[in-house]
Amino acid sequence: MPARASAADRDGALFSAASPAPAYAFYPTTHALSDDIGAEDYRQALEHSNAAARPLALYVHLPFCRQACFHCTRQPVITSDTRLPESYLSRLDREMVLIRRHLDPAREVRSLHWGGGTPTFLGLNQLSDLIDRLDARFRLASDRGREYLVEIDPREADVLTLRHLEALGFNRLSLEVLDLDPEVQQAINRIQGRGLTEQLIDEAERLGFHSVNLDLIIGLPRQTRDGFTATLAQVIAMAPERLSLFHYRHHPERFPIQRHIRIAELPGPQETLAMMDTAYRMLAAAGYVHLGRERFARSDDRLTKDRLAGRKCERHDLLGLGVTAVSRLEDLHVRNPLTLEAYEAALDQGRLATAAGHRLSLDDRLRGAAIETLMSELTLDLAALGDAFDLDAEAHLAEPLWRLAVAEREGLVERQDQRLLVTAKGRLLVRQLATAFDAYPLTPLPRQSSHAS
Ligand code: SF4
């Protein structure tokens, strides 16, 4: 057993706040995609998906921003030329036409999400133009239960913008607040007064938008526990229905704009953990329920009620439109090109812009389900997981479970027969815990050696 013990101790680094961990919005993450998968695979998967007739979710990526924020990981197109979206909109329209050819027209779009970049970089006429094109190409739902969300940079929207978006059919908003501390805002090149957000929240409520979400980020330069506590107190006073608490990922080798950030100004792992712990406590005291991952919602919000009632979200096929956009069908993930030039060139040649993808194996889907459940519910029932996939999950996931044995000794998870439970200490590191299941890790994971078992 000594070999196993020493390996396991080395593996402890896997579960520290300093170890890199993706957000796992989906699994496998985009770095597992390969250019072996292309437009023809996407076309076939679109046609195949019609048989299951799942509702559609559309994500439209609008990449333009007026000014670069130094923490940004979205690789936006920085410009002040407000005519630039015109040619982009015509490419989006071509992409819609190409995709629609392969879809059953009866399939309804239940969920629409405009993200960026800054969607409201587009003028009001351009926003109208985009919704008209979407409406012409797809069957957009019009009932109150649809989820039509737009991301808002409060510096780039006013009450008129919100009124316009509401008239176009949007019923949900997500506002990027990040941090209200002027020192932090200066360090990320994003000066954004609190009044901008308050004004938009008030107007959103008056217009009948539901479940307004505010995005905050932990781990930004010059962030301190006191400063972030002050931000949280102000945000809680605004009483949004939902809050997302994201983690800053510092990868200047992938996101060159982050070279403007001074490493010495980043909070250390312990300070980051302390901020997260403070945030969890303050939000709980204010009546917010942690819904797993980075999500919090007020107890009167639909998401919280659904969670308490055990209701699951409806499954969609996700179609991504635009540069960098990702689409997810039953067993295929594909991504569009990362540059505007490559995206536009593909569509100008009359072909789907798919640049990379990944065909999911049974193992991918099993691990993805394990990650999703662990991160969303902070628990994982191996017996239920095995039943869902008709296999012995404990045997199939022996290596990830071996890695998690270290986390168990550190009090981050508890094992009760077939159930893994993330502890109060472990929930602060749940992304790192999830990496144990990742077969395509960002950095190599420890492996169970044959003489260690
Ligand atoms: S953080 Fe948002 S607003 Fe800032 S540059 Fe990135 S995409 Fe644009």
Coordinates of C-alpha atoms and ligand atoms in Angstrom, one line a residue:
M1 CA 0.0 0.0 0.0
P2 CA 2.8 2.6 0.4
A3 CA 2.9 3.3 -3.3
R4 CA -0.8 4.1 -3.3
A5 CA -0.5 6.3 -0.3
S6 CA 2.3 8.5 -1.8
A7 CA 0.6 8.7 -5.2
A8 CA -2.6 9.8 -3.5
D9 CA -0.8 12.4 -1.4
R10 CA 0.7 13.9 -4.6
D11 CA -2.8 13.9 -6.1
G12 CA -4.0 16.2 -3.3
A13 CA -2.8 19.1 -5.5
L14 CA -5.7 18.2 -7.9
F15 CA -8.2 19.5 -5.3
S16 CA -6.6 22.8 -4.4
A17 CA -8.1 26.2 -5.4
A18 CA -4.9 26.8 -7.3
S19 CA -5.4 23.8 -9.7
P20 CA -6.9 24.7 -13.0
A21 CA -10.5 23.4 -13.5
P22 CA -12.9 24.2 -16.4
A23 CA -16.4 25.5 -15.7
Y24 CA -17.8 22.3 -17.3
A25 CA -20.7 24.0 -19.0
F26 CA -20.6 20.9 -21.0
Y27 CA -18.4 17.8 -21.2
P28 CA -16.0 17.1 -23.0
T29 CA -14.8 20.7 -22.9
T30 CA -13.9 22.5 -26.1
H31 CA -10.2 21.6 -26.0
A32 CA -11.2 17.9 -26.6
L33 CA -12.6 18.9 -30.0
S34 CA -10.7 17.9 -33.1
D35 CA -10.8 19.0 -36.7
D36 CA -11.5 15.4 -37.8
I37 CA -15.2 16.3 -37.4
G38 CA -16.6 18.8 -39.9
A39 CA -19.7 20.1 -41.6
E40 CA -20.8 16.8 -43.0
D41 CA -20.9 15.2 -39.6
Y42 CA -23.0 18.2 -38.3
R43 CA -25.4 17.9 -41.2
Q44 CA -26.0 14.2 -40.6
A45 CA -26.4 14.8 -36.9
L46 CA -29.0 17.5 -37.5
E47 CA -31.0 15.2 -39.7
H48 CA -30.7 12.4 -37.3
S49 CA -31.9 14.6 -34.4
N50 CA -35.3 15.1 -36.0
A51 CA -36.3 11.6 -35.1
A52 CA -36.1 12.4 -31.3
A53 CA -38.0 15.7 -32.0
R54 CA -36.4 17.4 -28.9
P55 CA -37.2 21.1 -28.6
L56 CA -34.5 23.4 -29.9
A57 CA -32.3 25.9 -28.0
L58 CA -30.6 28.6 -30.1
Y59 CA -27.4 30.3 -29.0
V60 CA -26.5 33.4 -31.1
H61 CA -23.0 34.7 -30.6
L62 CA -22.6 38.5 -31.2
P63 CA -18.8 39.1 -30.8
F64 CA -18.5 42.9 -30.9
C65 CA -17.3 45.0 -28.0
R66 CA -16.4 48.7 -27.9
Q67 CA -13.5 48.2 -25.4
A68 CA -11.5 45.2 -24.2
C69 CA -11.8 44.1 -20.6
F70 CA -8.5 42.7 -19.4
H71 CA -9.9 39.6 -17.8
C72 CA -11.9 38.6 -20.9
T73 CA -11.8 34.9 -22.1
R74 CA -14.3 35.4 -25.0
Q75 CA -12.0 36.7 -27.7
P76 CA -14.4 39.5 -28.8
V77 CA -14.0 41.7 -31.9
I78 CA -13.0 45.1 -30.5
T79 CA -14.4 47.9 -32.7
S80 CA -16.2 51.2 -32.6
D81 CA -17.6 50.7 -36.2
T82 CA -21.3 50.1 -35.7
R83 CA -21.7 49.2 -39.3
L84 CA -19.6 46.1 -38.8
P85 CA -22.5 43.9 -37.5
E86 CA -24.4 44.4 -40.8
S87 CA -22.2 42.0 -42.8
Y88 CA -22.1 39.7 -39.7
L89 CA -25.9 39.6 -39.6
S90 CA -26.1 38.5 -43.3
R91 CA -23.6 35.7 -42.5
L92 CA -25.7 34.6 -39.5
D93 CA -28.7 34.5 -41.9
R94 CA -26.8 32.3 -44.3
E95 CA -25.9 30.0 -41.5
M96 CA -29.6 29.8 -40.4
V97 CA -30.7 28.9 -43.9
L98 CA -28.1 26.1 -44.2
I99 CA -29.0 24.7 -40.8
R100 CA -32.8 24.9 -41.4
R101 CA -32.5 22.8 -44.5
H102 CA -31.8 19.8 -42.3
L103 CA -34.3 20.4 -39.6
D104 CA -37.9 19.4 -39.2
P105 CA -39.6 22.8 -39.4
A106 CA -42.1 21.7 -36.8
R107 CA -39.4 21.7 -34.1
E108 CA -39.9 24.6 -31.8
V109 CA -37.3 27.0 -30.4
R110 CA -38.1 26.9 -26.6
S111 CA -34.9 28.7 -25.6
L112 CA -33.0 31.5 -27.2
H113 CA -29.8 33.1 -25.9
W114 CA -28.0 36.0 -27.3
G115 CA -24.5 36.2 -25.9
G116 CA -21.2 37.9 -26.7
G117 CA -19.2 40.0 -26.9
T118 CA -21.9 42.6 -26.2
P119 CA -25.2 41.8 -27.9
T120 CA -26.4 45.4 -27.4
F121 CA -23.4 46.7 -29.4
L122 CA -25.9 46.2 -32.2
G123 CA -28.3 49.2 -32.7
L124 CA -32.0 48.8 -32.2
N125 CA -32.7 48.3 -35.9
Q126 CA -30.0 45.6 -36.1
L127 CA -31.5 43.9 -33.0
S128 CA -34.9 43.9 -34.8
D129 CA -33.3 42.7 -38.0
L130 CA -31.8 39.7 -36.2
I131 CA -35.0 38.6 -34.5
D132 CA -36.9 39.0 -37.8
R133 CA -34.3 36.7 -39.5
L134 CA -34.6 34.1 -36.7
D135 CA -38.3 34.3 -36.9
A136 CA -38.3 33.7 -40.6
R137 CA -36.0 30.7 -40.4
F138 CA -37.1 28.9 -37.2
R139 CA -40.4 28.3 -35.4
L140 CA -39.9 30.6 -32.4
A141 CA -42.1 29.8 -29.4
S142 CA -44.4 32.7 -28.3
D143 CA -45.9 31.4 -25.1
R144 CA -44.9 32.8 -21.7
G145 CA -43.0 29.6 -20.8
R146 CA -40.3 30.2 -23.4
E147 CA -36.9 31.3 -22.1
Y148 CA -35.5 34.1 -24.3
L149 CA -32.4 35.5 -22.6
V150 CA -30.0 38.3 -23.6
E151 CA -26.7 39.1 -21.9
I152 CA -26.4 42.8 -21.0
D153 CA -23.3 44.9 -20.4
P154 CA -24.9 47.7 -18.3
R155 CA -22.5 50.2 -19.9
E156 CA -24.0 49.4 -23.3
A157 CA -27.8 49.4 -22.6
D158 CA -30.3 51.9 -21.3
V159 CA -34.0 51.8 -20.5
L160 CA -34.9 52.2 -24.2
T161 CA -32.8 49.1 -25.1
L162 CA -34.6 47.1 -22.5
R163 CA -38.0 48.2 -23.8
H164 CA -36.9 47.3 -27.3
L165 CA -35.7 43.8 -26.3
E166 CA -39.0 43.2 -24.4
A167 CA -40.9 44.2 -27.5
L168 CA -38.8 41.7 -29.5
G169 CA -39.9 38.9 -27.2
F170 CA -37.1 38.6 -24.7
N171 CA -38.3 37.7 -21.2
R172 CA -35.0 37.2 -19.4
L173 CA -31.9 39.3 -18.8
S174 CA -28.4 38.5 -17.5
L175 CA -26.4 41.6 -16.4
E176 CA -22.6 41.5 -16.2
V177 CA -21.7 43.3 -12.9
L178 CA -18.5 41.4 -12.1
D179 CA -17.4 43.5 -9.1
L180 CA -18.4 47.0 -7.9
D181 CA -15.1 47.9 -6.3
P182 CA -13.5 50.8 -8.3
E183 CA -10.0 49.4 -7.7
V184 CA -11.0 46.0 -9.3
Q185 CA -12.8 47.8 -12.1
Q186 CA -9.7 49.8 -12.9
A187 CA -7.5 46.7 -12.9
I188 CA -9.7 45.0 -15.5
N189 CA -10.3 48.2 -17.6
R190 CA -14.0 48.2 -17.0
I191 CA -15.4 51.2 -15.1
Q192 CA -19.1 50.5 -14.4
G193 CA -21.0 52.4 -11.7
R194 CA -23.5 50.7 -9.6
G195 CA -26.3 53.1 -10.7
L196 CA -26.2 51.7 -14.3
T197 CA -27.2 48.2 -13.0
E198 CA -29.8 49.5 -10.5
Q199 CA -31.5 51.5 -13.2
L200 CA -31.7 48.5 -15.5
I201 CA -33.0 46.2 -12.8
D202 CA -35.8 48.7 -11.9
E203 CA -36.8 49.0 -15.6
A204 CA -36.6 45.2 -16.1
E205 CA -39.0 44.6 -13.2
R206 CA -41.4 47.3 -14.5
L207 CA -41.3 45.7 -18.0
G208 CA -42.1 42.2 -16.6
F209 CA -38.8 40.5 -17.3
H210 CA -38.5 37.6 -15.0
S211 CA -35.6 36.0 -13.3
V212 CA -33.1 38.8 -13.8
N213 CA -29.6 37.4 -13.3
L214 CA -26.4 39.2 -12.2
D215 CA -23.0 37.8 -13.0
L216 CA -20.2 38.3 -10.5
I217 CA -16.6 37.0 -10.8
I218 CA -14.3 35.8 -8.0
G219 CA -10.6 35.9 -8.4
L220 CA -10.1 39.2 -10.2
P221 CA -7.0 41.4 -9.7
R222 CA -7.1 43.6 -6.6
Q223 CA -10.1 41.7 -5.2
T224 CA -10.0 41.3 -1.4
R225 CA -12.4 39.7 1.0
D226 CA -13.5 43.1 2.3
G227 CA -13.9 44.6 -1.1
F228 CA -15.9 41.6 -2.4
T229 CA -18.0 41.6 0.8
A230 CA -18.9 45.2 0.0
T231 CA -19.8 44.3 -3.6
L232 CA -22.0 41.4 -2.4
A233 CA -23.8 43.6 0.1
Q234 CA -24.7 46.1 -2.6
V235 CA -25.7 43.3 -5.0
I236 CA -27.9 41.6 -2.4
A237 CA -29.6 45.0 -1.8
M238 CA -30.6 45.1 -5.5
A239 CA -32.4 41.8 -4.9
P240 CA -32.0 40.1 -8.3
E241 CA -33.8 36.8 -8.6
R242 CA -30.7 35.0 -9.7
L243 CA -26.9 35.4 -9.2
S244 CA -24.0 33.6 -10.9
L245 CA -20.7 33.5 -9.2
F246 CA -18.0 32.7 -11.8
H247 CA -14.3 32.1 -11.3
Y248 CA -11.7 34.1 -13.1
R249 CA -9.4 31.9 -15.2
H250 CA -6.0 33.4 -15.8
H251 CA -4.6 32.0 -19.0
P252 CA -2.6 34.8 -20.8
E253 CA -1.1 32.2 -23.2
R254 CA -4.6 31.5 -24.6
F255 CA -6.2 35.0 -24.0
P256 CA -3.4 37.6 -24.8
I257 CA -5.5 40.5 -23.4
Q258 CA -4.9 39.0 -19.9
R259 CA -1.3 40.0 -20.2
H260 CA -2.4 43.4 -19.0
I261 CA -3.2 41.8 -15.6
R262 CA -0.4 41.8 -13.1
I263 CA -0.1 38.4 -11.5
A264 CA 1.0 40.0 -8.3
E265 CA -2.4 41.6 -8.1
L266 CA -4.4 38.4 -8.3
P267 CA -5.8 37.1 -5.0
G268 CA -4.1 33.9 -3.8
P269 CA -5.9 30.5 -3.5
Q270 CA -6.6 31.0 0.2
E271 CA -8.0 34.5 -0.3
T272 CA -10.1 33.2 -3.2
L273 CA -11.5 30.4 -1.1
A274 CA -12.2 32.8 1.7
M275 CA -14.2 35.1 -0.7
M276 CA -16.2 32.1 -1.9
D277 CA -16.9 31.0 1.6
T278 CA -18.0 34.5 2.5
A279 CA -20.2 34.7 -0.6
Y280 CA -21.9 31.4 0.2
R281 CA -22.7 32.5 3.7
M282 CA -23.9 36.0 2.8
L283 CA -26.1 34.7 0.0
A284 CA -27.6 32.0 2.2
A285 CA -28.3 34.5 4.9
A286 CA -30.1 36.7 2.3
G287 CA -32.4 33.8 1.3
Y288 CA -30.5 32.7 -1.8
V289 CA -30.4 28.9 -2.5
H290 CA -27.3 27.4 -4.1
L291 CA -28.4 25.4 -7.1
G292 CA -25.1 23.9 -7.8
R293 CA -22.3 25.1 -10.1
E294 CA -22.1 28.9 -10.0
R295 CA -25.9 29.4 -9.7
F296 CA -27.8 30.9 -6.9
A297 CA -31.5 31.9 -6.9
R298 CA -34.0 33.4 -4.5
S299 CA -36.3 30.9 -2.8
D300 CA -39.3 32.4 -4.7
D301 CA -37.6 31.9 -8.1
R302 CA -38.9 29.2 -10.4
L303 CA -35.5 27.4 -10.6
T304 CA -35.5 27.0 -6.8
K305 CA -39.1 25.8 -6.8
D306 CA -38.3 23.3 -9.6
R307 CA -35.3 22.1 -7.7
L308 CA -37.2 21.6 -4.4
A309 CA -40.0 19.8 -6.3
G310 CA -37.5 17.5 -8.0
R311 CA -38.5 18.8 -11.5
K312 CA -35.7 18.4 -14.1
C313 CA -35.0 20.9 -17.0
E314 CA -36.4 20.0 -20.4
R315 CA -33.7 18.5 -22.7
H316 CA -32.9 20.5 -25.9
D317 CA -30.8 20.2 -28.9
L318 CA -28.5 23.2 -28.8
L319 CA -27.7 25.0 -32.1
G320 CA -24.9 27.6 -32.0
L321 CA -24.9 30.4 -34.5
G322 CA -22.0 32.7 -35.1
V323 CA -18.2 32.8 -34.7
T324 CA -16.9 30.4 -31.9
A325 CA -20.5 29.1 -31.3
V326 CA -20.8 25.5 -30.1
S327 CA -23.7 23.2 -31.0
R328 CA -24.6 20.1 -29.0
L329 CA -26.7 17.3 -30.3
E330 CA -27.3 13.9 -28.8
D331 CA -23.8 12.4 -29.5
L332 CA -22.0 15.2 -31.4
H333 CA -20.5 18.5 -30.2
V334 CA -19.3 20.9 -32.9
R335 CA -17.8 24.3 -32.9
N336 CA -17.6 27.1 -35.4
P337 CA -14.3 28.8 -36.3
L338 CA -12.6 31.0 -33.7
T339 CA -11.9 33.9 -36.1
L340 CA -14.4 36.1 -37.8
E341 CA -12.5 35.8 -41.1
A342 CA -12.7 31.9 -41.1
Y343 CA -16.4 32.0 -40.1
E344 CA -17.4 34.4 -42.8
A345 CA -15.3 32.7 -45.5
A346 CA -17.0 29.3 -44.8
L347 CA -20.5 30.9 -45.2
D348 CA -19.4 32.9 -48.3
Q349 CA -18.5 29.5 -49.8
G350 CA -22.1 28.3 -49.0
R351 CA -21.1 25.7 -46.4
L352 CA -21.8 25.2 -42.8
A353 CA -19.0 26.8 -40.8
T354 CA -18.2 23.8 -38.6
A355 CA -14.5 23.8 -37.8
A356 CA -14.1 21.1 -35.1
G357 CA -16.1 18.6 -33.1
H358 CA -16.2 15.6 -31.0
R359 CA -18.4 12.4 -31.3
L360 CA -19.4 11.3 -27.8
S361 CA -18.7 7.8 -26.8
L362 CA -20.6 5.9 -24.1
D363 CA -17.7 6.7 -21.7
D364 CA -18.0 10.4 -22.5
R365 CA -21.7 10.5 -21.8
L366 CA -21.3 8.6 -18.6
R367 CA -18.5 10.9 -17.3
G368 CA -20.5 13.9 -18.5
A369 CA -23.5 12.8 -16.5
A370 CA -21.3 12.2 -13.5
I371 CA -19.8 15.7 -13.7
E372 CA -23.1 17.3 -14.3
T373 CA -24.8 15.6 -11.4
L374 CA -21.9 16.2 -9.0
M375 CA -21.7 19.9 -9.9
S376 CA -25.4 20.6 -10.0
E377 CA -26.6 18.5 -7.1
L378 CA -23.4 18.1 -5.0
T379 CA -24.0 14.4 -4.8
L380 CA -23.6 11.5 -7.1
D381 CA -25.6 8.2 -6.8
L382 CA -23.5 5.6 -8.6
A383 CA -26.3 3.0 -8.6
A384 CA -28.7 5.5 -10.3
L385 CA -26.0 6.5 -12.7
G386 CA -25.3 2.8 -13.6
D387 CA -29.1 2.2 -14.0
A388 CA -29.3 5.1 -16.4
F389 CA -26.5 3.7 -18.6
D390 CA -27.2 0.1 -18.0
L391 CA -23.7 -0.7 -16.7
D392 CA -21.8 -0.9 -13.4
A393 CA -20.8 2.7 -12.9
E394 CA -18.6 2.0 -9.9
A395 CA -16.5 -0.5 -11.9
H396 CA -16.5 1.7 -15.0
L397 CA -15.4 4.8 -13.1
A398 CA -12.9 3.1 -10.9
E399 CA -10.1 5.5 -11.8
P400 CA -12.0 8.7 -11.1
L401 CA -13.2 7.2 -7.8
W402 CA -9.6 6.3 -6.9
R403 CA -8.7 9.9 -7.4
L404 CA -11.6 11.1 -5.3
A405 CA -10.4 8.9 -2.4
V406 CA -7.9 11.6 -1.8
A407 CA -10.6 14.2 -1.6
E408 CA -12.5 11.9 0.8
R409 CA -9.4 11.9 3.2
E410 CA -9.3 15.7 3.0
G411 CA -12.9 16.0 4.0
L412 CA -14.1 17.3 0.6
V413 CA -16.4 14.4 -0.2
E414 CA -18.0 11.7 1.8
R415 CA -18.8 8.2 0.6
Q416 CA -22.0 6.5 1.8
D417 CA -22.3 3.1 0.1
Q418 CA -23.0 4.0 -3.6
R419 CA -23.4 7.7 -2.9
L420 CA -20.8 10.4 -3.1
L421 CA -21.7 13.6 -1.2
V422 CA -19.8 16.9 -1.6
T423 CA -19.2 18.4 1.9
A424 CA -19.6 22.1 2.8
K425 CA -15.8 22.4 2.5
G426 CA -15.8 20.5 -0.8
R427 CA -18.5 22.6 -2.5
L428 CA -16.0 25.5 -2.8
L429 CA -13.8 23.1 -4.9
V430 CA -16.5 21.3 -6.8
R431 CA -15.0 22.1 -10.2
Q432 CA -11.7 20.7 -9.1
L433 CA -13.5 17.6 -7.8
A434 CA -15.2 17.2 -11.1
T435 CA -11.8 17.1 -12.9
A436 CA -11.4 13.6 -11.4
F437 CA -13.9 12.4 -14.0
D438 CA -12.3 14.2 -17.0
A439 CA -10.8 11.9 -19.6
Y440 CA -9.4 15.0 -21.5
P441 CA -7.9 17.1 -18.6
L442 CA -6.2 20.4 -19.2
T443 CA -3.2 19.1 -17.3
P444 CA -2.4 15.4 -16.9
L445 CA -4.2 13.7 -14.0
P446 CA -2.6 11.1 -11.7
R447 CA -3.2 7.6 -12.9
Q448 CA -3.8 4.5 -10.8
S449 CA -0.7 2.4 -11.3
S450 CA -1.1 -1.3 -11.5
H451 CA 1.0 -2.0 -8.4
A452 CA -1.1 0.5 -6.4
S453 CA -4.3 -1.4 -6.5
Ligands
SF4_1 S1 -15.8 40.8 -20.7 FE1 -17.6 41.0 -22.0 S2 -17.7 43.3 -22.5 FE2 -15.6 42.8 -21.7 S3 -14.4 42.5 -23.6 FE3 -15.1 40.5 -22.9 S4 -17.0 40.1 -24.0 FE4 -16.5 42.3 -24.2

